[in-house]
Tab-separated table of C-alpha atoms and ligand atoms in Angstrom:
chain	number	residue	atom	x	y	z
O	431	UNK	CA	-25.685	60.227	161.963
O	432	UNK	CA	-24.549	57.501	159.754
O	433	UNK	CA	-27.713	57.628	157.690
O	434	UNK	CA	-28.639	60.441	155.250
O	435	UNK	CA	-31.996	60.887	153.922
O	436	UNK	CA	-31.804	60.846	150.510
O	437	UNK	CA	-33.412	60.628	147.037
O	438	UNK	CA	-32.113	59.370	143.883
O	439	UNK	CA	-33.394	61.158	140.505
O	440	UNK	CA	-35.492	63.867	142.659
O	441	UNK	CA	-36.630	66.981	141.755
O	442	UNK	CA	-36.844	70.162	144.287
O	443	UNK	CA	-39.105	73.563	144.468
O	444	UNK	CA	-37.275	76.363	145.637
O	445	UNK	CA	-39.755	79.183	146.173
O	446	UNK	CA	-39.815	82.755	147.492
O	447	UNK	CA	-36.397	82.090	149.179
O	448	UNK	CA	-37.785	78.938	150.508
O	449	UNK	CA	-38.065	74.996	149.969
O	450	UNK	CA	-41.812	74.870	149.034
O	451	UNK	CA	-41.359	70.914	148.033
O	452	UNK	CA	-39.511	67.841	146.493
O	453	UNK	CA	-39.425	64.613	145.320
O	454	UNK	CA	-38.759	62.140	143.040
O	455	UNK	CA	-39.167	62.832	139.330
O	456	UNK	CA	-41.752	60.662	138.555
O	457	UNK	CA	-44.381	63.481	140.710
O	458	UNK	CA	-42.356	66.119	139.270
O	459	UNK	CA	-44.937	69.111	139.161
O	460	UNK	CA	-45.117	70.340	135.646
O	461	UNK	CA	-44.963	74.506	136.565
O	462	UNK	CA	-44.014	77.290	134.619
O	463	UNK	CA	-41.109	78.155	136.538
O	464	UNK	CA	-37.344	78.752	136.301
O	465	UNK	CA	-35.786	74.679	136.350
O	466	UNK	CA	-31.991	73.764	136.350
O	467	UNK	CA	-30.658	70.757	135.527
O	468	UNK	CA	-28.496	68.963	138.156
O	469	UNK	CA	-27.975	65.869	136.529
O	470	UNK	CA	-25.181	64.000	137.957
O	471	UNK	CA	-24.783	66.529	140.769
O	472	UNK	CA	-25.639	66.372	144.296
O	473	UNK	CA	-27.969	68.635	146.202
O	474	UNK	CA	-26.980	69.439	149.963
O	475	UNK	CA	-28.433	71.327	152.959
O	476	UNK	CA	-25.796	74.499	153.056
O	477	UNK	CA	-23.416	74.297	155.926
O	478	UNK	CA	-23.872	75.460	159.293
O	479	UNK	CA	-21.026	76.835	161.166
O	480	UNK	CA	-21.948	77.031	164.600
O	481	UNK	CA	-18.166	78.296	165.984
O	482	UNK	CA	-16.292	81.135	164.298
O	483	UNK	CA	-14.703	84.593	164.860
O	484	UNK	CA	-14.889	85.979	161.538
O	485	UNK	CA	-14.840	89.784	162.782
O	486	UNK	CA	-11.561	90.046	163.585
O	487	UNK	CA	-8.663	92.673	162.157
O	488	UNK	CA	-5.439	91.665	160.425
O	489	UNK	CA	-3.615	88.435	160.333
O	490	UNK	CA	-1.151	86.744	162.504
O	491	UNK	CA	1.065	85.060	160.113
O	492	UNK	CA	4.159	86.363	162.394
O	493	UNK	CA	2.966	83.696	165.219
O	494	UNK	CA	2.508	81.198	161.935
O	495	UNK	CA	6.386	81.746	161.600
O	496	UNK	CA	6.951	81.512	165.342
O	497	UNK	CA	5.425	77.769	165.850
O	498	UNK	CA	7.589	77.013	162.618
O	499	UNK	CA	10.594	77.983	164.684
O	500	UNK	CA	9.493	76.381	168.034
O	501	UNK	CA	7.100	78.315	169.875
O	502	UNK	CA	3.932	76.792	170.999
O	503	UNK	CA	0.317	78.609	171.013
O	504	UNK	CA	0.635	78.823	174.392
O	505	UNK	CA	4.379	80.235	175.129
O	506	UNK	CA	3.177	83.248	172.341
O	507	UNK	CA	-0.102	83.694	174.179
O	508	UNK	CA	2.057	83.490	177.123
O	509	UNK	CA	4.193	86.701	175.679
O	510	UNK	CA	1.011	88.510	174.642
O	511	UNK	CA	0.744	87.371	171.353
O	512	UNK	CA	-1.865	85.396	170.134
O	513	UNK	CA	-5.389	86.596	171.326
O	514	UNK	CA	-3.949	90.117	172.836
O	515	UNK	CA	-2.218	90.551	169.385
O	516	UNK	CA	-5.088	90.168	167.670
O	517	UNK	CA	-7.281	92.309	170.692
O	518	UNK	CA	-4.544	95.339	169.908
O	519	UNK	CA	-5.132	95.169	166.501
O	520	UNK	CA	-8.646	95.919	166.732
O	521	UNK	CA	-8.989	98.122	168.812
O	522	UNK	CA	-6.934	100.339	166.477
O	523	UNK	CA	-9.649	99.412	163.415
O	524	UNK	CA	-12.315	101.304	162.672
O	525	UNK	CA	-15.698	99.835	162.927
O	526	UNK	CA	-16.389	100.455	158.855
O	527	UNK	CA	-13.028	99.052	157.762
O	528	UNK	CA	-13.664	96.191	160.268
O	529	UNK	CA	-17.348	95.478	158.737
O	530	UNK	CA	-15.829	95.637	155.272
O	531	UNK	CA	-13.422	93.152	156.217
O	532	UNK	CA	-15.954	90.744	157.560
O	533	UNK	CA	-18.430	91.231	154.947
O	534	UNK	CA	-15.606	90.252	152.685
O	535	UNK	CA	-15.018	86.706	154.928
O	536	UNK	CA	-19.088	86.319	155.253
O	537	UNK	CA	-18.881	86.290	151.416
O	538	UNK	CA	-16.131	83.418	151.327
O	539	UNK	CA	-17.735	81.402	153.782
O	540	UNK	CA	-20.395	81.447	151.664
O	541	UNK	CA	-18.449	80.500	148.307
O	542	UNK	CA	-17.931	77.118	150.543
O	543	UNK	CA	-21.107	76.633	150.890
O	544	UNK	CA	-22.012	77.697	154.313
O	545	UNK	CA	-25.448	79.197	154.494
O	546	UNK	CA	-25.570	79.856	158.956
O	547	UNK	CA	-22.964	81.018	160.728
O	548	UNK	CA	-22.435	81.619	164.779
O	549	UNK	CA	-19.922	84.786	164.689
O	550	UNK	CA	-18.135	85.362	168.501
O	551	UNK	CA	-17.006	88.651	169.630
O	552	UNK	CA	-13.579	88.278	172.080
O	553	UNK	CA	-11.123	90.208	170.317
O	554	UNK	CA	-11.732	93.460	171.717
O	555	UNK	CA	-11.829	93.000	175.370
O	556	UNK	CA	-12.462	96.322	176.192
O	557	UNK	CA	-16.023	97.372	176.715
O	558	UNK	CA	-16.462	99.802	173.942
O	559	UNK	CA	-14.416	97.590	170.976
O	560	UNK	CA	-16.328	93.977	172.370
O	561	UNK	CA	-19.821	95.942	171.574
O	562	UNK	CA	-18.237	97.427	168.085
O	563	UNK	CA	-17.241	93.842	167.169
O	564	UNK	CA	-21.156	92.953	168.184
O	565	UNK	CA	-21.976	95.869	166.040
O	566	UNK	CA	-20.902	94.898	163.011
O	567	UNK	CA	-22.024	91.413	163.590
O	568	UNK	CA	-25.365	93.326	163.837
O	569	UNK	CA	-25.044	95.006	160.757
O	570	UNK	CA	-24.004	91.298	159.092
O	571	UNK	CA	-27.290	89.916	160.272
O	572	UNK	CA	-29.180	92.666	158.644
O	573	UNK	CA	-27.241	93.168	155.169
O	574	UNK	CA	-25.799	89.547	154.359
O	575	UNK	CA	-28.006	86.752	153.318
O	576	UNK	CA	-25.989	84.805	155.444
O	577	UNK	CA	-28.692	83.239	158.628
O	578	UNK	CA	-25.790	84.657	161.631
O	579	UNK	CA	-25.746	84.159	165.439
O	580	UNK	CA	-23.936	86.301	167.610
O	581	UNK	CA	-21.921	85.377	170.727
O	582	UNK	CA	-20.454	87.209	173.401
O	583	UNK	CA	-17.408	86.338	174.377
O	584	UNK	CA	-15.631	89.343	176.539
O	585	UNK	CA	-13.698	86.319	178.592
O	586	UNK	CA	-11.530	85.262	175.323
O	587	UNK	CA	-9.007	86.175	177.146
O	588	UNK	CA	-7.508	88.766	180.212
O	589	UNK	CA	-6.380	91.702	178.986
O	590	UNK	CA	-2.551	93.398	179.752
O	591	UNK	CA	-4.073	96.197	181.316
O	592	UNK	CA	-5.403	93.478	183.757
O	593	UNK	CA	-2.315	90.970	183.864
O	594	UNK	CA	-2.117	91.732	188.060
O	595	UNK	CA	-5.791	91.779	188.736
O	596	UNK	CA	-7.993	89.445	186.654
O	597	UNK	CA	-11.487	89.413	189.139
O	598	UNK	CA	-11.369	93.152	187.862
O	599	UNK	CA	-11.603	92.196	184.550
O	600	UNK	CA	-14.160	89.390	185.249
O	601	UNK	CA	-15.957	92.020	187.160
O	602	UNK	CA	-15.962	94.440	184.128
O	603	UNK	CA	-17.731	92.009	181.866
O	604	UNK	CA	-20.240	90.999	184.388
O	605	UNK	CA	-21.076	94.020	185.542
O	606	UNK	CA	-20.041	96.710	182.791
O	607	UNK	CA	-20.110	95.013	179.126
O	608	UNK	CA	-22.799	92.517	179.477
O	609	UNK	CA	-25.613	94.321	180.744
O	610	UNK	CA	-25.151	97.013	177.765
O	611	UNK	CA	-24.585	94.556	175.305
O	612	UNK	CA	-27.528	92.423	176.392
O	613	UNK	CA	-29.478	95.601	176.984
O	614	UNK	CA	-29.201	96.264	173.615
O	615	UNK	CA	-29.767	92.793	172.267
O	616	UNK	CA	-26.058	92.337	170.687
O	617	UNK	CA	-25.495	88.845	171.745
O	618	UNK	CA	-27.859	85.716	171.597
O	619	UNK	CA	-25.700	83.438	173.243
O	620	UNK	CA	-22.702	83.455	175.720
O	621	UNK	CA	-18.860	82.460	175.979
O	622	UNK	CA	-15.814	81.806	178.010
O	623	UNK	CA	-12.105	80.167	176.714
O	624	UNK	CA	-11.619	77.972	179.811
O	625	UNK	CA	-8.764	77.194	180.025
O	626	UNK	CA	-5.154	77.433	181.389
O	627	UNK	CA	-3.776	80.439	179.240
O	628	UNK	CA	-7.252	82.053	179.489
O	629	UNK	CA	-10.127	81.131	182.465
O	630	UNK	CA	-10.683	79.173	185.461
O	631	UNK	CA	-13.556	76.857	185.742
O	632	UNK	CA	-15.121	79.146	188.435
O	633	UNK	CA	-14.397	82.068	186.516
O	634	UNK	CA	-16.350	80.268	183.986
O	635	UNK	CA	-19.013	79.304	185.979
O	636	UNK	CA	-19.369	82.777	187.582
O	637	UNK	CA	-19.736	84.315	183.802
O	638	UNK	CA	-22.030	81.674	182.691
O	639	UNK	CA	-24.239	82.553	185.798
O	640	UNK	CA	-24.195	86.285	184.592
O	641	UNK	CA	-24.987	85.352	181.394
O	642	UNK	CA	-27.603	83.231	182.577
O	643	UNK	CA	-29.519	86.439	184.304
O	644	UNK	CA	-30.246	87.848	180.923
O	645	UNK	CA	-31.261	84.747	179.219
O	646	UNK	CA	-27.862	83.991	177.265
O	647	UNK	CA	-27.341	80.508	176.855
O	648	UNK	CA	-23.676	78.967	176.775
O	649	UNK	CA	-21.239	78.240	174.391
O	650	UNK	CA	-18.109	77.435	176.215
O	651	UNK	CA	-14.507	77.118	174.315
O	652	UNK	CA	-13.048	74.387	176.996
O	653	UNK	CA	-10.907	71.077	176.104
O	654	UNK	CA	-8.553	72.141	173.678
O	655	UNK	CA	-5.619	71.761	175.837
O	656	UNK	CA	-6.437	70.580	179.188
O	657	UNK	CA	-8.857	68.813	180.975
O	658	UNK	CA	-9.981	71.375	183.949
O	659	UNK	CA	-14.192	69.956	184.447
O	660	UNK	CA	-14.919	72.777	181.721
O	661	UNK	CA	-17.350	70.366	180.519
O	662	UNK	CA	-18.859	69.789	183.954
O	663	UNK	CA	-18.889	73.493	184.499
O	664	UNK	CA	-20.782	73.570	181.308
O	665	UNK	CA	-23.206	70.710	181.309
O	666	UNK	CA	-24.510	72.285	184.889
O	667	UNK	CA	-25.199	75.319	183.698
O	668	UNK	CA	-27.510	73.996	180.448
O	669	UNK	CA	-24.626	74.986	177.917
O	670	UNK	CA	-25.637	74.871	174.315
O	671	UNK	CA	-22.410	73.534	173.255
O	672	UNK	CA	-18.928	72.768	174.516
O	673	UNK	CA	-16.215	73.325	171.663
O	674	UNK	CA	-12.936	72.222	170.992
O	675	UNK	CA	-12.396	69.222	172.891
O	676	UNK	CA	-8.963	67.901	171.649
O	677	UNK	CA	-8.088	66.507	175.030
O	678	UNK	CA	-11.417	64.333	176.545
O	679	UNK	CA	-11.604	61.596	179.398
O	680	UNK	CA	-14.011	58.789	179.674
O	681	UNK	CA	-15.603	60.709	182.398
O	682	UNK	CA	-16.374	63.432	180.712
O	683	UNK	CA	-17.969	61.553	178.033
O	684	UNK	CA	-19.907	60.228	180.353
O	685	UNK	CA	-21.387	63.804	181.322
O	686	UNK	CA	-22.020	64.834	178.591
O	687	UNK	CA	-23.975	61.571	177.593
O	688	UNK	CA	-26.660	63.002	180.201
O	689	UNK	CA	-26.651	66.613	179.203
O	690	UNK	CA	-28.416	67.869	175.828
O	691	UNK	CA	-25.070	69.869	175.355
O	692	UNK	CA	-23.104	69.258	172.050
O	693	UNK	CA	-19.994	68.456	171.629
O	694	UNK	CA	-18.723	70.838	168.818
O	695	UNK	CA	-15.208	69.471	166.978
O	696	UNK	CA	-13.079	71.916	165.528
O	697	UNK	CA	-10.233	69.582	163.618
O	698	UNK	CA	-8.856	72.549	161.716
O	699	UNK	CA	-7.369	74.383	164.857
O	700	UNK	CA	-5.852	71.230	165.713
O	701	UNK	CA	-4.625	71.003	161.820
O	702	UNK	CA	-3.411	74.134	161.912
O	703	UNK	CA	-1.482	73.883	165.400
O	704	UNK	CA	0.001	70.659	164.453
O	705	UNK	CA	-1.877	69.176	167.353
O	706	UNK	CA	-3.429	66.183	168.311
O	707	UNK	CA	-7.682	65.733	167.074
O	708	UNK	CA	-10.958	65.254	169.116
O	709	UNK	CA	-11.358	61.489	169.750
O	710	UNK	CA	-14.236	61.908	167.337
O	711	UNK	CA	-15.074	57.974	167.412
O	712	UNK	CA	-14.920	57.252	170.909
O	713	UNK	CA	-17.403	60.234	171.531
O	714	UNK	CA	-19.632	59.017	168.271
O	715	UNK	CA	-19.728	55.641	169.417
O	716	UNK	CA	-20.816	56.150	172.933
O	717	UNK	CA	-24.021	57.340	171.210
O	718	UNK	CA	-23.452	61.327	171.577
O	719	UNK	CA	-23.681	63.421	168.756
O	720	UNK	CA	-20.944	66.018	167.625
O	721	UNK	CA	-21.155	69.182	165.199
O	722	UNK	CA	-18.385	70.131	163.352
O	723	UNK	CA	-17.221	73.770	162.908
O	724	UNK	CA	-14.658	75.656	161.204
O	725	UNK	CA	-13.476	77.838	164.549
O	726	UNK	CA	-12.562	80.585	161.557
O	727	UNK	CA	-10.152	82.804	163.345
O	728	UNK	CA	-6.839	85.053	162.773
O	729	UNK	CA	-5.011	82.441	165.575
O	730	UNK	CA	-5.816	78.890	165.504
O	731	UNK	CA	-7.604	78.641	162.484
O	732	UNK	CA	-7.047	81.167	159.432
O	733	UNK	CA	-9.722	79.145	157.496
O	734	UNK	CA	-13.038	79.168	156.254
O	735	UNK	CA	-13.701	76.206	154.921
O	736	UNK	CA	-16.218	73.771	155.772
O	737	UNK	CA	-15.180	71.634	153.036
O	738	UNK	CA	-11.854	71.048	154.136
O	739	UNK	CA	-13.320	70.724	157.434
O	740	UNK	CA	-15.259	67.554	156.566
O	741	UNK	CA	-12.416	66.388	154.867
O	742	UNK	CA	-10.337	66.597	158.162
O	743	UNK	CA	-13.262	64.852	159.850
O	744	UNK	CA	-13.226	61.705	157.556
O	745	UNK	CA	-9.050	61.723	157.626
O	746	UNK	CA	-8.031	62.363	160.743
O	747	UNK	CA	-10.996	61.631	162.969
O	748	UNK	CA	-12.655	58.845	161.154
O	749	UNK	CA	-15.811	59.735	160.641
O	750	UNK	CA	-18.214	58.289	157.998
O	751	UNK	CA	-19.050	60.819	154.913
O	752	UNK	CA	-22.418	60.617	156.085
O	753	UNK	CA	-21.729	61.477	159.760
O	754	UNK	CA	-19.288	64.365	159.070
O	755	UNK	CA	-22.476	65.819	156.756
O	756	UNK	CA	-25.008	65.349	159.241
O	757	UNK	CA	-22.511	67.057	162.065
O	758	UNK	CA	-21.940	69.924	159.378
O	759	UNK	CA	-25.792	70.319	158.472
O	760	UNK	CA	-28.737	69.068	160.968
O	761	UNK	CA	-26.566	69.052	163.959
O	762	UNK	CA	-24.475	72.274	163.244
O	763	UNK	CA	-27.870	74.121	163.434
O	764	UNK	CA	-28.859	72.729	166.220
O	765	UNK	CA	-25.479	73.783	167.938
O	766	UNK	CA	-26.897	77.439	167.147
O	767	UNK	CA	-30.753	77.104	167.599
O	768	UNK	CA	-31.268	77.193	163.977
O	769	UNK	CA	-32.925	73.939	163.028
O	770	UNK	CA	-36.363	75.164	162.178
O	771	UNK	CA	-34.938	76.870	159.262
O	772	UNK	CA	-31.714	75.411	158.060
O	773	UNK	CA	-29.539	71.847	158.020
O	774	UNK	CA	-31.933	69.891	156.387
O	775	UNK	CA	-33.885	70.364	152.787
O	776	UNK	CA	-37.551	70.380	154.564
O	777	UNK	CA	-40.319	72.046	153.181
O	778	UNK	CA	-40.796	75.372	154.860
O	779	UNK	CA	-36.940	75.359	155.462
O	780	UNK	CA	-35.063	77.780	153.893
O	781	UNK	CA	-33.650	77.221	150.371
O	782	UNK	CA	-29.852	77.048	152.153
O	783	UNK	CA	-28.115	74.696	149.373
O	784	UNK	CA	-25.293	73.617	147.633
O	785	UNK	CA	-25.416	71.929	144.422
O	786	UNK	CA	-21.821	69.834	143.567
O	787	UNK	CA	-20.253	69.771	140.615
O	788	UNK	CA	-20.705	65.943	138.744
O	789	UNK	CA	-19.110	63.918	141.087
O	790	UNK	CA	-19.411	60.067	141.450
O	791	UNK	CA	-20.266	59.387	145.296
O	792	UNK	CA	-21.024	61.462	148.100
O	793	UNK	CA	-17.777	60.395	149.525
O	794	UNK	CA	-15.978	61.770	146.758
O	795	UNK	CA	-16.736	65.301	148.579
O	796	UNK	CA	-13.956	64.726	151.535
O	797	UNK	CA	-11.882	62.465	149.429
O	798	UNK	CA	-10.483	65.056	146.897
O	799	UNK	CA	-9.877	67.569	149.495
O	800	UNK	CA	-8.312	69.970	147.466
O	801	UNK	CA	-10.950	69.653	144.793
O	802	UNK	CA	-13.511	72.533	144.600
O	803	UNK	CA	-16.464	70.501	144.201
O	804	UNK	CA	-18.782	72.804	145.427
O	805	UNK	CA	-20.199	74.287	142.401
O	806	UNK	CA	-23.269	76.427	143.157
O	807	UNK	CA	-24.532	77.737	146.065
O	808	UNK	CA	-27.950	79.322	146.899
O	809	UNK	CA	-28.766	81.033	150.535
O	810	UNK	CA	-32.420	81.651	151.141
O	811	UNK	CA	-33.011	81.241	147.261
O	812	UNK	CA	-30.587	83.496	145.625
O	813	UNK	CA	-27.078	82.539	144.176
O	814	UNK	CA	-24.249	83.263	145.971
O	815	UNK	CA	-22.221	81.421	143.749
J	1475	LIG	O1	-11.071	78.853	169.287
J	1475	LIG	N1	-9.214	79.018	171.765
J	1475	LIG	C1	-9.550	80.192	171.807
J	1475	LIG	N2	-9.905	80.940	170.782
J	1475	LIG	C2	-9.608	80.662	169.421
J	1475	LIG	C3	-8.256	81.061	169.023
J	1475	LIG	C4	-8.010	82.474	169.264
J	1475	LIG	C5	-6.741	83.034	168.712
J	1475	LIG	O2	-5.646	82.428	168.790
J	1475	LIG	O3	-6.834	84.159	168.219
J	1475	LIG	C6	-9.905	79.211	169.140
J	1475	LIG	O4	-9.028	78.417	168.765
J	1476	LIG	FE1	-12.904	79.357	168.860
């Protein structure tokens, strides 16, 4: 991860929405084709966000003000706040308003420069608003350039309407929402928030089996406040990824070093929480890998931005430049199967970049965090900004 491929003074062919080739500039091709000058700039593969839950209604700035005056996440998820808040709020939008709004977020996440994007359902919890969240993430895939995978996560968290009797609710996504959301193809992959506020490791594991039956793969939110064998859970059921993971023992390191599961690191929830970051180097230098994600959401992480996200990486977690790219790129798109087409410029790949403005390192990227260095950005050829 430390390394980055890269060519000084090189020239690359973007064609029909793909990269057809590069190279350095003494082959430059000589064709009769659109050129721009990058001089001084630096070419990227576009992000790839493999942890978000951009469809989601409203804000919850109240529960910002809250923590400011004491409260922790969990006491106000404790009170029904947090993820019900959110859950109540819509189920009360309608499913045009809610696509509008998430168009509008797909479109910022793209002035950043992220060109893939894993979008999870979880605030609707009811049957009917977890498929119209899946819906519109359906209606993303098909009318923003964006390259979007969609996860199901009905076990975000357990409903009020369930408070006394939470197999019933477990029950209802096994045996009500996921068949007719799998049915009808809304999800690719499958999740569960284990964790104390939200799901038991066997609750997990009995979801993850479900999921299992109709070929949904795992992505499991589990680490972020406790250590409960979430990752155990996971890495025995095959799970794509395991997110979060603020809070990690030696142990579990160890599991995961014999699993091809990911560990995905989130440091703006913990920025935003005023909470404690992924041990980032002690997972890095036992050899794993880790993807970094923004975890865009109305609760934990009101943000978008991958940038800032690599920034956090470097500052608070001590990763290289390089690594902190190549967990945002190559290994971001492998945390949502999609590596054959984006997190690296490869020919055949798809023209997913991001051109900087003149800046004098690659480093320079994280260090001026608040700097929009970002300058253009082009997903499957076209400019998005
Ligand atoms: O990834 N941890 C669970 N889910 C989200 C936060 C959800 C919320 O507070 O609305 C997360 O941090
Ligand atoms: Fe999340």
């Amino acid at each position: 991860m430390r390394v980055l491929p890269s060519l000084d003074n090189a020239w690359l062919w973007i064609k029909d929405g793909k990269v057809e080739d590069y190279g350095g500039m003494e082959s430059c091709p000589q064709l009769n084709i659109q050129t721009l000058d990058a001089e001084g700039k630096f070419v990227l593969p576009a992000w790839c966000d493999s942890h978000t839950h951009l469809v989601f209604a409203g804000s919850r700035e109240g529960e910002f003000v809250d923590r400011i005056n004491g409260l922790s996440y969990e006491e106000i998820a404790q009170r029904g706040g947090g993820i019900l808040n959110s859950a109540a709020r819509l189920r009360g939008m309608d499913e045009e308003e809610l696509y509008e709004q998430s168009m509008a977020r797909a479109a910022e996440v793209m002035s950043y420069g992220t060109g893939a994007v894993e979008i999870k359902s979880g605030y609707g919890l009811t049957k009917e608003s977890e498929k119209k969240i899946l819906r519109v993430v359906r209606r993303m895939k098909e009318n923003s350039p964006l390259e979007i995978k969609a996860t199901f996560l009905g076990a975000h968290a357990v409903p009020k309407e369930y408070k006394n009797n939470r197999k019933a609710y477990i029950d209802l996504i096994i045996n009500e929402m996921l068949p007719g959301i799998a049915g009808e193809g809304l999800a690719d992959y499958i999740d569960v928030f284990c964790e104390k506020v939200a799901f038991s490791v066997a609750e997990t594991e009995r979801i993850m089996e479900a999921g299992a039956k109709y070929g949904l793969k795992a992505k499991i939110h589990t680490n972020q406040f406790n250590c409960m064998g979430g990752i155990q859970a996971a890495v025995k059921h095959g799970a794509l990824s395991v997110d979060h993971l603020e809070v990690l023992t030696d142990e579990e390191i160890d599991v995961l070093k014999s699993s091809d599961t990911i560990p995905c690191l989130l440091p703006s929830a913990p920025f935003f929480l005023n909470d404690h970051y992924p041990p980032a180097r002690k997972i890095l230098d036992a050899g794993l890998p880790v993807a970094l994600a923004t975890d865009f959401n109305p609760g934990s992480t009101p943000s978008g931005r991958m940038p800032f996200v690599l920034s956090l990486a470097c500052i608070k977690m001590k990763m290289t430049p390089e690594e902190a790219i190549t967990a945002a790129t190559v290994n971001g798109a492998y945390a949502m199967e999609v590596h054959d087409k984006c997190g690296t410029i490869s020919k055949g790949k798809l023209a997913n970049i991001i051109i900087t403005k003149k800046i004098p390192s690659i480093a320079y990227l994280m260090y001026a965090f608040g700097t929009d260095v970002v300058e253009q950005v082009y997903i499957k050829g076209e400019r998005v900004k």
